[in-house]
Short mmCIF file of C-alpha atoms and ligand atoms in Angstrom, two decimals:
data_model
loop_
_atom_site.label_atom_id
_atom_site.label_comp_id
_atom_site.label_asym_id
_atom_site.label_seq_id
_atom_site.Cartn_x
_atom_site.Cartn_y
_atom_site.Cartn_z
CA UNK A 6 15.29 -6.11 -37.77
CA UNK A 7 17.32 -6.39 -34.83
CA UNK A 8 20.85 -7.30 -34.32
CA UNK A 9 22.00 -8.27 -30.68
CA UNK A 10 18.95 -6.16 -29.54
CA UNK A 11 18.99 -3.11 -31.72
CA UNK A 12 16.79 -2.23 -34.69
CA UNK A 13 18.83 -2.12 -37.68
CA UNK A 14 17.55 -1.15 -40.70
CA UNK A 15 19.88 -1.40 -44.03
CA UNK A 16 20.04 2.06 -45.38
CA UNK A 17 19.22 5.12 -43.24
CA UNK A 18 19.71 8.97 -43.30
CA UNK A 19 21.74 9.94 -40.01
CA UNK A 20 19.36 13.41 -39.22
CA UNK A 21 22.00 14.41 -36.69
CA UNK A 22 25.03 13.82 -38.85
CA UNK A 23 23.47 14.58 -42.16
CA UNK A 24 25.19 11.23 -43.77
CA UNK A 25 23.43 8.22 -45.58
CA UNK A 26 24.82 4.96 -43.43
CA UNK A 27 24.87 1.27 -45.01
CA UNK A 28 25.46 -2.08 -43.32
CA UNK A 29 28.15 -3.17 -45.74
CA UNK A 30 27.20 -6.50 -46.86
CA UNK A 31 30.62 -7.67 -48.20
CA UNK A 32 31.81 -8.32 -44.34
CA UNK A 33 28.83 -10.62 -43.26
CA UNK A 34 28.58 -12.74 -41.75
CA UNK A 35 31.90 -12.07 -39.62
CA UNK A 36 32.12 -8.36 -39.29
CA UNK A 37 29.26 -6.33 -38.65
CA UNK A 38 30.60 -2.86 -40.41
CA UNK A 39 28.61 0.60 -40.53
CA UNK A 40 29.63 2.88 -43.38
CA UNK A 41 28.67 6.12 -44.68
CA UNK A 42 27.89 7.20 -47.96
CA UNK A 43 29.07 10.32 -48.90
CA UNK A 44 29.13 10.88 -52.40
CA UNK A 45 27.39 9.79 -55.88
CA UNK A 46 30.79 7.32 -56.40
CA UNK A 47 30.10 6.12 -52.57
CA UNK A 48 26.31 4.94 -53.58
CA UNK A 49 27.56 4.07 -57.39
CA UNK A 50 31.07 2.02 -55.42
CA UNK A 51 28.05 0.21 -52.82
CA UNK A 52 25.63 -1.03 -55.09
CA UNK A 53 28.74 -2.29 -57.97
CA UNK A 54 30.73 -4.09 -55.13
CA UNK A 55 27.24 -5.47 -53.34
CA UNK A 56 27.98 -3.55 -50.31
CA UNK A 57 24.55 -3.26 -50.11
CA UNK A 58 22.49 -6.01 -52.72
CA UNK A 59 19.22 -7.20 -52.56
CA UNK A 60 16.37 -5.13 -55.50
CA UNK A 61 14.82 -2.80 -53.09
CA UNK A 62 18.25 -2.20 -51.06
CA UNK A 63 19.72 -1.17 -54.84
CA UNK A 64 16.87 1.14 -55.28
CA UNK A 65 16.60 2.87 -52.27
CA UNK A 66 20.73 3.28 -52.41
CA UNK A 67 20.29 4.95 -55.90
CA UNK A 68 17.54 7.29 -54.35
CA UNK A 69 20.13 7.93 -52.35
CA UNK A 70 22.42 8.55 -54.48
CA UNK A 71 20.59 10.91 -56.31
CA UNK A 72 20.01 13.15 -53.12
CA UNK A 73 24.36 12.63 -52.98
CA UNK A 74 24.65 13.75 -56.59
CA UNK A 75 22.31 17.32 -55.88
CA UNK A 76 24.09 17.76 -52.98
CA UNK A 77 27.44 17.77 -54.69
CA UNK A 78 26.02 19.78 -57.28
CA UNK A 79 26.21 17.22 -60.16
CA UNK A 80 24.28 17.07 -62.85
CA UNK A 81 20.90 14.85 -62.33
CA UNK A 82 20.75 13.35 -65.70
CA UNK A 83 24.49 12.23 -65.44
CA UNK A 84 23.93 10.55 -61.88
CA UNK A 85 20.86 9.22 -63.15
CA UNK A 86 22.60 7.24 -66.01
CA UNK A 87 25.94 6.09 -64.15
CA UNK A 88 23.36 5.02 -60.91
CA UNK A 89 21.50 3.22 -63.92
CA UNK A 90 24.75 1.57 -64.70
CA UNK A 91 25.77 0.08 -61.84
CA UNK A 92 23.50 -3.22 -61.79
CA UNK A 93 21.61 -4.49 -64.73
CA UNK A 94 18.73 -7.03 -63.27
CA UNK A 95 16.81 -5.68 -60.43
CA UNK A 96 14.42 -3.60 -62.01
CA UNK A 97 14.11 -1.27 -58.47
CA UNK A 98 16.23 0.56 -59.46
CA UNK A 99 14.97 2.14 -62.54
CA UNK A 100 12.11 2.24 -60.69
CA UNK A 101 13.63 4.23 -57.51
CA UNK A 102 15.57 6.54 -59.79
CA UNK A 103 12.69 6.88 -62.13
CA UNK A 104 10.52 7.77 -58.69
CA UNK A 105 12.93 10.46 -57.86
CA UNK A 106 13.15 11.84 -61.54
CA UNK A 107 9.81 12.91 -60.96
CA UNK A 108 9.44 14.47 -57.75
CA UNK A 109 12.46 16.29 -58.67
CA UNK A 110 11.63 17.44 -62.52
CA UNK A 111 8.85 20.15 -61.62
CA UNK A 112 11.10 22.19 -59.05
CA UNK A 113 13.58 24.98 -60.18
CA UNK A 114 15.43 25.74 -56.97
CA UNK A 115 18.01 23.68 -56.06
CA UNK A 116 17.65 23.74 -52.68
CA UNK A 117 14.32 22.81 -52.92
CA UNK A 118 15.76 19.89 -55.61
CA UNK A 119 18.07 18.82 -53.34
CA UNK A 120 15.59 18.81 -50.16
CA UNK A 121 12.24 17.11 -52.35
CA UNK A 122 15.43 14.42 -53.31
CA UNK A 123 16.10 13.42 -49.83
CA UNK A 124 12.36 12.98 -48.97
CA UNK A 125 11.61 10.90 -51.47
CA UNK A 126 14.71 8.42 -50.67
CA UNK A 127 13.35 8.49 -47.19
CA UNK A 128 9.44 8.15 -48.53
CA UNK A 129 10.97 4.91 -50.77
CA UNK A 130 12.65 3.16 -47.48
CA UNK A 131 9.59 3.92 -45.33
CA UNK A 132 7.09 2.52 -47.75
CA UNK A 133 9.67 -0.59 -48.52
CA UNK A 134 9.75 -1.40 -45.36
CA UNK A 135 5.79 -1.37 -44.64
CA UNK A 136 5.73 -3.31 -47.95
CA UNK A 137 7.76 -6.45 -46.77
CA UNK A 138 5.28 -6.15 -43.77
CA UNK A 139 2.30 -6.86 -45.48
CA UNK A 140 3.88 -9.25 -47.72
CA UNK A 141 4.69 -11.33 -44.43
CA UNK A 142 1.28 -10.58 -43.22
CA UNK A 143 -0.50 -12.18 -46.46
CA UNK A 144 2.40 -14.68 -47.00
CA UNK A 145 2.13 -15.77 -43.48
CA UNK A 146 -1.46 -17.54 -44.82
CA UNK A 147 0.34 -20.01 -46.51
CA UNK A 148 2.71 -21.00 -43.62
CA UNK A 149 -0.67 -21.42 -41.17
CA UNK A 150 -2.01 -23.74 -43.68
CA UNK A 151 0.64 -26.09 -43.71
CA UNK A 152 1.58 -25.84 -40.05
CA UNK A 153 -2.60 -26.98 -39.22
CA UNK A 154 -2.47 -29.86 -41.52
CA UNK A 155 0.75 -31.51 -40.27
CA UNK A 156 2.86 -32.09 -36.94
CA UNK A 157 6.04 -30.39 -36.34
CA UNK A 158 7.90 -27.88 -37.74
CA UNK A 159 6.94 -26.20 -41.28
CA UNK A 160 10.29 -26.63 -43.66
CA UNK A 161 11.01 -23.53 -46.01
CA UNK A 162 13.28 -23.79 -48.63
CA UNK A 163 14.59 -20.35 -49.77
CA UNK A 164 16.84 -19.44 -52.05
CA UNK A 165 20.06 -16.50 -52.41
CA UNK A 166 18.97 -13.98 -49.47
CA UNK A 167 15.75 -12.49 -49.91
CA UNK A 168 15.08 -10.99 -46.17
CA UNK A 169 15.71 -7.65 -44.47
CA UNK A 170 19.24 -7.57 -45.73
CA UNK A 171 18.08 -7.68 -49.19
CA UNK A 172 15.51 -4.83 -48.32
CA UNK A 173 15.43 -1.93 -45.95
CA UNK A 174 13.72 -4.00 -43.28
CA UNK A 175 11.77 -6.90 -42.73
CA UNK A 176 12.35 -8.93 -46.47
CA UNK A 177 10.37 -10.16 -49.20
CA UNK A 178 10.48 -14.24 -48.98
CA UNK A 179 11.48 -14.06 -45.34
CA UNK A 180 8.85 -11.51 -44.55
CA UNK A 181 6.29 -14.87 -43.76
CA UNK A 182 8.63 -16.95 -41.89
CA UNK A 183 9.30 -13.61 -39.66
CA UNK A 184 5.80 -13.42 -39.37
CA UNK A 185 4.72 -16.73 -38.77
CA UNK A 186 7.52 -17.03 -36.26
CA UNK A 187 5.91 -14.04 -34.46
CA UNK A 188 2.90 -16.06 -34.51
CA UNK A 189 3.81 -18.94 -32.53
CA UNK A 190 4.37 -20.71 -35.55
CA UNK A 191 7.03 -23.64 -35.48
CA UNK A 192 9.34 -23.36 -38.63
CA UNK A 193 12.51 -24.65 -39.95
CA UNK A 194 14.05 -22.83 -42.86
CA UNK A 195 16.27 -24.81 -45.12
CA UNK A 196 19.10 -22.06 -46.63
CA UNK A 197 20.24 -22.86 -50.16
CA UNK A 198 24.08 -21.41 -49.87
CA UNK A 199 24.18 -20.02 -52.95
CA UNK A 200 27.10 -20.41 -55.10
CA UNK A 201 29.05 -18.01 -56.38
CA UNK A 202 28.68 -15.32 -53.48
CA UNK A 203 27.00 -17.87 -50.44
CA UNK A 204 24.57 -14.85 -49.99
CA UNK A 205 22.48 -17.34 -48.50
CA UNK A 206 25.28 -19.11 -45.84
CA UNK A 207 26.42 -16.01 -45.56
CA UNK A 208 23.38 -13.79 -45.59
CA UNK A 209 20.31 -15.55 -44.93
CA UNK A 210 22.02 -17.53 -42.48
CA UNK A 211 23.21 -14.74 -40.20
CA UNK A 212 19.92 -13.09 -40.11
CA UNK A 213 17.68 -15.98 -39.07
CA UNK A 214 20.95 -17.24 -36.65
CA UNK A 215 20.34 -13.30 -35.41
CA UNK A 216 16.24 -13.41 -35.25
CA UNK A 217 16.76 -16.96 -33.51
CA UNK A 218 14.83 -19.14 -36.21
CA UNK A 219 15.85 -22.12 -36.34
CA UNK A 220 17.78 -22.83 -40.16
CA UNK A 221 20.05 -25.04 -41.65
CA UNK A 222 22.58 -24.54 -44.24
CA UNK A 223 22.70 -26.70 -47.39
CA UNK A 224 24.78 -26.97 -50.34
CA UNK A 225 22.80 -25.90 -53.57
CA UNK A 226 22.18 -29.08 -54.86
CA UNK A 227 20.50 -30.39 -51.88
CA UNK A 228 16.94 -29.01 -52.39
CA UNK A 229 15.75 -31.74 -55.21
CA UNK A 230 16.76 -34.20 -52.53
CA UNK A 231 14.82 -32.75 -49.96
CA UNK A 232 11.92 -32.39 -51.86
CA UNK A 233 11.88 -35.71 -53.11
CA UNK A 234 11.75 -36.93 -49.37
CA UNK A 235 9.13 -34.75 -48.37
CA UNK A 236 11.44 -32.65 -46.37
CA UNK A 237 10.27 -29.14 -48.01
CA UNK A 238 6.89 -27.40 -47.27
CA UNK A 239 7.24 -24.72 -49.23
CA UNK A 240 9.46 -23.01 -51.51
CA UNK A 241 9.63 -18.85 -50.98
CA UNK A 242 11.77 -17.10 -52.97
CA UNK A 243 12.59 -13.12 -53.86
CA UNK A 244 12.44 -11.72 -57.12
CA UNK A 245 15.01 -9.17 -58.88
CA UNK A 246 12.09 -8.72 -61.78
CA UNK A 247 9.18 -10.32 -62.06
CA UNK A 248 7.43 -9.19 -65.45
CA UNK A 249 4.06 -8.40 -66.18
CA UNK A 250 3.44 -11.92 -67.09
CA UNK A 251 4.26 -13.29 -63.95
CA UNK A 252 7.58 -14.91 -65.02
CA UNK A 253 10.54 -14.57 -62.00
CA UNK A 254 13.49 -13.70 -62.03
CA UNK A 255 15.98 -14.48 -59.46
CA UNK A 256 19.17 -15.40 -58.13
CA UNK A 257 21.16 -18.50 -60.36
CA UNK A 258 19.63 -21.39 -59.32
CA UNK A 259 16.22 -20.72 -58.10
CA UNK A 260 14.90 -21.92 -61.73
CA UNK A 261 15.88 -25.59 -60.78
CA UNK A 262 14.41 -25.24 -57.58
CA UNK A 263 10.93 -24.54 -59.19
CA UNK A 264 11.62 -27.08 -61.29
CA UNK A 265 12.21 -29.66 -58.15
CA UNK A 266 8.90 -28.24 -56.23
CA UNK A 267 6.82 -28.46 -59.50
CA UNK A 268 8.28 -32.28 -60.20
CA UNK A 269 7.15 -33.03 -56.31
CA UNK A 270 4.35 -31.27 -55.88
CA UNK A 271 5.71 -28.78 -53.34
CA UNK A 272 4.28 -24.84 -53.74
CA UNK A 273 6.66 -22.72 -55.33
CA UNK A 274 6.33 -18.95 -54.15
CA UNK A 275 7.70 -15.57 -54.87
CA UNK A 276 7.23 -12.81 -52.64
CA UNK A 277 7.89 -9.54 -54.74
CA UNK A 278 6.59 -5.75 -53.56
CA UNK A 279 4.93 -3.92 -56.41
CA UNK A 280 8.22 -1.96 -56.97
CA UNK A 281 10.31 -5.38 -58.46
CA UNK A 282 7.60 -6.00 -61.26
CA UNK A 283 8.05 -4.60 -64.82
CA UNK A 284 5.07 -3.87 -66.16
CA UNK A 285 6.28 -2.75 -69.59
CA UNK A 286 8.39 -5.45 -71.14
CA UNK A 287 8.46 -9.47 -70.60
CA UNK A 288 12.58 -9.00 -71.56
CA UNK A 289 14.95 -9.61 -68.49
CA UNK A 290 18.45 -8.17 -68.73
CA UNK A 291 20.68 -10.96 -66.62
CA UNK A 292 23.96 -9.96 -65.16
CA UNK A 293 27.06 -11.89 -65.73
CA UNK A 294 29.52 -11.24 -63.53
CA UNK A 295 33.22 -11.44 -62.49
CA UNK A 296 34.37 -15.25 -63.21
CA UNK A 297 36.57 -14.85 -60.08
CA UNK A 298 33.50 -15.23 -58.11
CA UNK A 299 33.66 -18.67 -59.45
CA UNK A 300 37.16 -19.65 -59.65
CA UNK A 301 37.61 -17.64 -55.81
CA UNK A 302 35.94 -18.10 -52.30
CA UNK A 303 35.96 -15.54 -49.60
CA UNK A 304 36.11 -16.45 -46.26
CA UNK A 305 37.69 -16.50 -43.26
CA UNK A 306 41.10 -17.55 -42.45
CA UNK A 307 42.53 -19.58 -39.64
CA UNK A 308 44.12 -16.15 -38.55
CA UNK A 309 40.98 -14.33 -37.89
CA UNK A 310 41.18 -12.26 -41.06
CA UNK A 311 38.55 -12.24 -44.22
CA UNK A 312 40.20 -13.65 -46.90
CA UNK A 313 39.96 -15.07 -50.86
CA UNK A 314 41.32 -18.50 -52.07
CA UNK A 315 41.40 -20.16 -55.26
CA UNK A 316 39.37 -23.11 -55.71
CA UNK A 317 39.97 -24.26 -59.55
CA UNK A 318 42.98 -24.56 -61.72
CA UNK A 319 44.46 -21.78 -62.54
CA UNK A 320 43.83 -22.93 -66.39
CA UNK A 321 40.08 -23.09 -65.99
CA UNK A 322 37.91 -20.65 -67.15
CA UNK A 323 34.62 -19.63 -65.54
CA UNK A 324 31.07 -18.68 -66.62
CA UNK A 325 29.34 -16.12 -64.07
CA UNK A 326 25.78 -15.87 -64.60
CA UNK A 327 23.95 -14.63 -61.69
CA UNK A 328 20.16 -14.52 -62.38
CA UNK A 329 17.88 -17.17 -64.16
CA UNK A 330 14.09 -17.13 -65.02
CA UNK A 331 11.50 -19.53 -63.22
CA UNK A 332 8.57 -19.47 -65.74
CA UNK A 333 5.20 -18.47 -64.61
CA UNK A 334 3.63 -21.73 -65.35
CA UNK A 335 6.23 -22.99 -62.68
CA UNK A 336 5.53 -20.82 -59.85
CA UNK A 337 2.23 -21.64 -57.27
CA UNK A 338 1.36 -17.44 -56.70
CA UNK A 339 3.01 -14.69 -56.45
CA UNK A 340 3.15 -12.81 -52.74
CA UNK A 341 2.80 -8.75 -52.86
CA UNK A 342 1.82 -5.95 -50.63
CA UNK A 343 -1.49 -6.16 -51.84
CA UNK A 344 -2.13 -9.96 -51.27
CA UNK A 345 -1.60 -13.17 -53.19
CA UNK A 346 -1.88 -13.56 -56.88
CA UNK A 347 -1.69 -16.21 -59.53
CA UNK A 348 1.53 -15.75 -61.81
CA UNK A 349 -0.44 -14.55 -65.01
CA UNK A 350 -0.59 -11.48 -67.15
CA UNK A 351 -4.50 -11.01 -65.85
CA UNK A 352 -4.23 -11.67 -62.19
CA UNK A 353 -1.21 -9.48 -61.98
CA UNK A 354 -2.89 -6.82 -63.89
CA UNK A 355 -5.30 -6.16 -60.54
CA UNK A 356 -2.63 -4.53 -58.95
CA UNK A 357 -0.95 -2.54 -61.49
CA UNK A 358 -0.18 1.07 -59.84
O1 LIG B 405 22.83 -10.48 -56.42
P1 LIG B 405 21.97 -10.09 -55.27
O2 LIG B 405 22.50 -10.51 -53.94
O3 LIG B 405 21.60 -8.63 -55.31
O4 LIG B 405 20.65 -10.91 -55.51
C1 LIG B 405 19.55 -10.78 -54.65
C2 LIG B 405 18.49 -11.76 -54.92
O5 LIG B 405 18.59 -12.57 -55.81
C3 LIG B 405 17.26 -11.65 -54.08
O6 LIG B 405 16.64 -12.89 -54.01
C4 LIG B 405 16.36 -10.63 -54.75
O7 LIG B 405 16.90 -9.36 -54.72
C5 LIG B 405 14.99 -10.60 -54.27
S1 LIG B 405 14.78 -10.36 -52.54
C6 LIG B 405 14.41 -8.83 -52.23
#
C-alpha cells in the first residue's frame, strides 16, 4: 500500500543489500521506522515484541527467519521450534514454517538449502499479497450490495487491525473497503480501538488516514451502540485461526461484536486467506499476554517522545487475554481467496488445499 506516495509493503528482501527489512509496528502511528532483520533472534525479537503482528505478517517473518537461521548456519529444526515459540494463536505460522520445512527437507546442499529457503519466503509474501487481493475482489460484493440499496456512505465496523499492516500488502478485512473505495464506492469505516494495544487507533487508523478513507475512531464499547442505531452496515473482521468448522478466532473483543451484529441483524464477516484456517483440529491455543499491556498505555508525550504511563493502581492486578472465539453459528460467511463461504465444516471443506 502506499505511504505518502510510495508502495510499501510490510516485509521485503532488500536484493541489493541482501537484508530482510520490516516496518516496525511498535512506532505507529507516530514514527514511521524501517528496520532490518538480520538474524534468527532479529525475526524471533520482531514477531515476540509485535514489531511486525498481524497472522500472515508472523508467517511470512518466520519464513524469514528460517532463510536467517540457514544463513547463519543454525540448525533448522532448532529455528523451527524457537520461531514456533514466539506466538501461540495465529496458526500462519505453523503453516509458513511448516511450508518451508518442506521445500527445504529434500535438498542436501546447503547452499542450495539456504537459496530454496529464501524463495519460498519470497513465494509466501508474493502469493499473500495476491491473496488479500482477491479477498477484496470477492469481499467487495458485499459492500456493492449495501451501497445500491441505501443512500450515503456504507459504515464498516472492523475490529483490531486486519489490513495491509497485518499482512504483506493489501489486508484481509480491509482488502473490500480498499477495493470498494477503488470502485467509486462511498464508505465510512468505523475503527474499534482496541484495548490493550489500540492496534486499531493506532493501526487501522493510520492506514486508512494514509489511503485517504474516510474512518472514525471509537472506543471498544461503542459498536453495540452503533448497531443498535443502525449506524453499522457491516461487520468485517480478520481471523488469527479460523478452524475447519468455521469457528473465528480473533483479536479480544471481536466475539461481542458478533454477538451485537447477530442481536441487530447486521452481517458479521471474516475475511481469512486459506493459509489462517486449521484444517486439522477445532482446538484454538489463545495467548495471554503481559498484564502491563493492561495496567500501561503507550503513547505520546507532550514532549514529542513515545512514551508508557500507568493507568490503574499500582495494587491492581490485570488479566491479558488477547484472542476470543466468535462461533460459527454467529458469523454471516466467511471471505477467502477463493470466494465467499458459509461458516460450516461442509462449505469450508470446498476449498481445502
Ligand atoms: O495481536 P495481533 O495484532 O497480531 O492480532 C492481529 C489480529 O487480531 C488480526 O485481526 C488478525 O491477525 C487477522 S488480520 C490478518
Amino acid at each position: 500500500m502506499l505511504v505518502d506516495g510510495k508502495h510499501f509493503r510490510t516485509i521485503w528482501f532488500d536484493e541489493q543489500d541482501q537484508v530482510v527489512r520490516i516496518i516496525d509496528q511498535t512506532r505507529l502511528p507516530h514514527h514511521f521506522k524501517i528496520l532490518e532483520l538480520n538474524t534468527l533472534e532479529d525475526s524471533c525479537f520482531a514477531i515476540r515484541t509485535m514489531q511486525v503482528r498481524g497472522a500472515p505478517l508472523i508467517g511470512a517473518t518466520a519464513a524469514f527467519g528460517l532463510y536467517l537461521a540457514l544463513k547463519e548456519d543454525l540448525p533448522f529444526e532448532e529455528a523451527f521450534n524457537q520461531l514456533l515459540a514466539t506466538r501461540p494463536t495465529a496458526v500462519n505460522l505453523r503453516w509458513a514454517l511448516d511450508r518451508v520445512a518442506a521445500a527445504v527437507e529434500p535438498l542436501q546442499d546447503h547452499s542450495q538449502r539456504v537459496a530454496s529457503t529464501l524463495e519460498t519466503a519470497q513465494a509466501i509474501c508474493d502469493e499473500d499479497a495476491s491473496n488479500c487481493t482477491d479477498i477484496g475482489r470477492h469481499g467487495v460484493s458485499l459492500i456493492r450490495d449495501i451501497a445500491q440499496a441505501k443512500k450515503g456512505p456504507v459504515h464498516v465496523l472492523t475490529h483490531c487491525n486486519a489490513g495491509w499492516l497485518a499482512t504483506v500488502d493489501r489486508g484481509t478485512a480491509m482488502a473490500p473497503v480498499y477495493e470498494a473505495v477503488e470502485n467509486g464506492i462511498d464508505v465510512h469505516v468505523w475503527v474499534d480501538e482496541t484495548r490493550p494495544r489500540n492496534q486499531g487507533a493506532s493501526l487501522t487508523a493510520w492506514e486508512l488516514y494514509k489511503q485517504g478513507i474516510p474512518h472514525t475512531v471509537i472506543a471498544d464499547n461503542t459498536g453495540g451502540h452503533l448497531m443498535q442505531n443502525r449506524m453499522v452496515d457491516i461487520c468485517l473482521v480478520g481471523s488469527d485461526r479460523t478452524t475447519f468448522r468455521g469457528n473465528v478466532c480473533n483479536k479480544i473483543g471481536t466475539y461481542l461484536k458478533a454477538l451485537a451484529a447477530h442481536d441487530n441483524g447486521v452481517p458479521f464477516y471474516a475475511a481469512v486467506p486459506l493459509s489462517s484456517i486449521d484444517w486439522t483440529s477445532d482446538e484454538i491455543p489463545i495467548e495471554t499476554r503481559d498484564p502491563e499491556e493492561i495496567t500501561h498505555i503507550h503513547g505520546l508525550n507532550t514532549q514529542g517522545m513515545l512514551d508508557r504511563v500507568r493507568l490503574t493502581p499500582e495494587g491492581s492486578t490485570a488479566y491479558n487475554v488477547a484472542f476470543d472465539i466468535t462461533p460459527a453459528r454467529l458469523v454471516s460467511g466467511i471471505i477467502t481467496e477463493k470466494g465467499i463461504f458459509q461458516a460450516n465444516e461442509d462449505n469450508l471443506a470446498k476449498i481445502k488445499p
